[in-house]
mmCIF file of C-alpha atoms in Angstrom:
data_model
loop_
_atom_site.group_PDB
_atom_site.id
_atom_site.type_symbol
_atom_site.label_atom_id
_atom_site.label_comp_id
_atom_site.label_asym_id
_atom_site.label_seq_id
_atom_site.Cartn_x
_atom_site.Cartn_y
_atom_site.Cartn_z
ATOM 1 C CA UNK A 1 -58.305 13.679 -131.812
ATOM 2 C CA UNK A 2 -58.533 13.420 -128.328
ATOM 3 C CA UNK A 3 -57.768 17.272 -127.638
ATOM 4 C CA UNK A 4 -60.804 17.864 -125.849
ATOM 5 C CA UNK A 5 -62.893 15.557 -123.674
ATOM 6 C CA UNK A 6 -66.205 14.898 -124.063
ATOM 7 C CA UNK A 7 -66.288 16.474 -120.363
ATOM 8 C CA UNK A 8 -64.285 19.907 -121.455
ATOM 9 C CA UNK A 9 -66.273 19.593 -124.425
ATOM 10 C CA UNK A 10 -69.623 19.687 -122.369
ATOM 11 C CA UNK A 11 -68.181 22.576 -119.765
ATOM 12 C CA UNK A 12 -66.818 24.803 -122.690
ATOM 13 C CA UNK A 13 -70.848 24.493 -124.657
ATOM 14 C CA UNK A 14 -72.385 25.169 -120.937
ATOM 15 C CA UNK A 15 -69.864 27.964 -120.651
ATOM 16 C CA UNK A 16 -70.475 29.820 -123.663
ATOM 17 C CA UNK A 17 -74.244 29.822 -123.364
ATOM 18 C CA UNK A 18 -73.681 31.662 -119.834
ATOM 19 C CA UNK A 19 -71.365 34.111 -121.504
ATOM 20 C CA UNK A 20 -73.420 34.506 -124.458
ATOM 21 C CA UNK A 21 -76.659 34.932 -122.132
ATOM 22 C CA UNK A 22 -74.256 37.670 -120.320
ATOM 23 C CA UNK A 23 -73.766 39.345 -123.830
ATOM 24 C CA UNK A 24 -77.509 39.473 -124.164
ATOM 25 C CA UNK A 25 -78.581 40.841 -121.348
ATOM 26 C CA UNK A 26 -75.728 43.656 -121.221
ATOM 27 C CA UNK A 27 -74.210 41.769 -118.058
ATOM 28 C CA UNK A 28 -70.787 41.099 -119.777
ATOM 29 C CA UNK A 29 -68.122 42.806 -117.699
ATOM 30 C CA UNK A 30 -65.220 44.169 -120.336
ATOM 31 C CA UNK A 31 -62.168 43.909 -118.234
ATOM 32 C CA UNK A 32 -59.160 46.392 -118.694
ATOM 33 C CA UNK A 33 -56.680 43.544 -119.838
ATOM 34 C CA UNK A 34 -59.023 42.099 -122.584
ATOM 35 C CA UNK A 35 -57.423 42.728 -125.814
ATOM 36 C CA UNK A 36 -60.784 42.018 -127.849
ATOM 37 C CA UNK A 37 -64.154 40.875 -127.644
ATOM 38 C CA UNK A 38 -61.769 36.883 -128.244
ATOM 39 C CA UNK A 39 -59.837 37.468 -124.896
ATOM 40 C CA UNK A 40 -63.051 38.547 -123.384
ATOM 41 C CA UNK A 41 -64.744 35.532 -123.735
ATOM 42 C CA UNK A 42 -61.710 33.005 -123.513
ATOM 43 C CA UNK A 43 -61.277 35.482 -120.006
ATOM 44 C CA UNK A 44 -64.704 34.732 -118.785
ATOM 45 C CA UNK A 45 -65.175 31.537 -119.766
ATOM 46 C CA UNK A 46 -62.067 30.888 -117.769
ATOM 47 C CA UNK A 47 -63.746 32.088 -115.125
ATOM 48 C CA UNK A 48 -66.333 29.992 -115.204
ATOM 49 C CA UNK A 49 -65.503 26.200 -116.050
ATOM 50 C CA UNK A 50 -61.552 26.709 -115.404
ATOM 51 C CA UNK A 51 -58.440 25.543 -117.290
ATOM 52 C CA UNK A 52 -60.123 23.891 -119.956
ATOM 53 C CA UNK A 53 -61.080 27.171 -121.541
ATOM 54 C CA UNK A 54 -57.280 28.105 -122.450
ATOM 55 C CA UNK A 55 -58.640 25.063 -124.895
ATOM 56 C CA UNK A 56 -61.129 27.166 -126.304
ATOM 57 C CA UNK A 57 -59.067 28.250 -130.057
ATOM 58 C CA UNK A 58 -56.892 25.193 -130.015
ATOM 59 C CA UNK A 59 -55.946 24.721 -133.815
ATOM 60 C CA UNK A 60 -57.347 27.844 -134.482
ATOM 61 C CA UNK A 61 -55.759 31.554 -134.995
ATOM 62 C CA UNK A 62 -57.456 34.930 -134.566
ATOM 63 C CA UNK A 63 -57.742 35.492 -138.073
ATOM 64 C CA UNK A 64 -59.505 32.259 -138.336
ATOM 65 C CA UNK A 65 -61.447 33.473 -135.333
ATOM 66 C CA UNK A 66 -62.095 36.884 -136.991
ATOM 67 C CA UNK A 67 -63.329 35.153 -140.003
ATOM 68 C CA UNK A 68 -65.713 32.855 -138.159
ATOM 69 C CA UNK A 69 -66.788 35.253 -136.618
ATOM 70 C CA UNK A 70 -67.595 37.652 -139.458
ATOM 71 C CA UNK A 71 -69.116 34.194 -141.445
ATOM 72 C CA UNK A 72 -71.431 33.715 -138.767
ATOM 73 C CA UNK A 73 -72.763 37.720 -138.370
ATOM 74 C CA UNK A 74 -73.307 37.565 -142.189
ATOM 75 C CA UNK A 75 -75.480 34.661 -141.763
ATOM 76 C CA UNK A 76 -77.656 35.648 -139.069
ATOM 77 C CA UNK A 77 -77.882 39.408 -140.853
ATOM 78 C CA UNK A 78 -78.968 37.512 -143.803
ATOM 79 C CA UNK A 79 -81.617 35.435 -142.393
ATOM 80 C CA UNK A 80 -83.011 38.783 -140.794
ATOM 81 C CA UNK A 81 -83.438 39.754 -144.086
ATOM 82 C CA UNK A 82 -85.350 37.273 -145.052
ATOM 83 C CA UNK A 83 -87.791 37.008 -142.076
#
């Protein structure tokens, strides 16, 4: 507890709605040095609320990213199914 403020916490949830409103609109700059679509966001997000994004996977590996990440595509392709 106490890993993230309440003030990071706000900045990172701010953050990520800009870069996932880049994603969106195709306005998502993929930067030579990005190792994967993780880096690229954790990269960007840096860029726009600072330090605090280096926070961003804290207790968290990039398989358990990967399988987030995978967890949360299966829902939403799911729920288009149903709709």
């Amino acid at each position: 507890a106490g890993i993230i403020s309440e003030e990071e916490c706000s900045s990172m949830i701010d953050g990520l709605r800009k870069v996932a409103q880049e994603w969106r609109s195709g306005t998502f700059e993929i930067k030579q040095g990005d190792e994967d679509i993780h880096t690229a966001n954790e990269r960007r997000l840096g860029e726009l609320i600072g330090k605090a994004a280096g926070k961003l996977h804290t207790g968290r590996s990039r398989n358990d990213q990967v399988a987030t990440d995978v967890r949360l595509w299966m829902k939403e392709e799911v729920e288009s199914m149903r709709a």
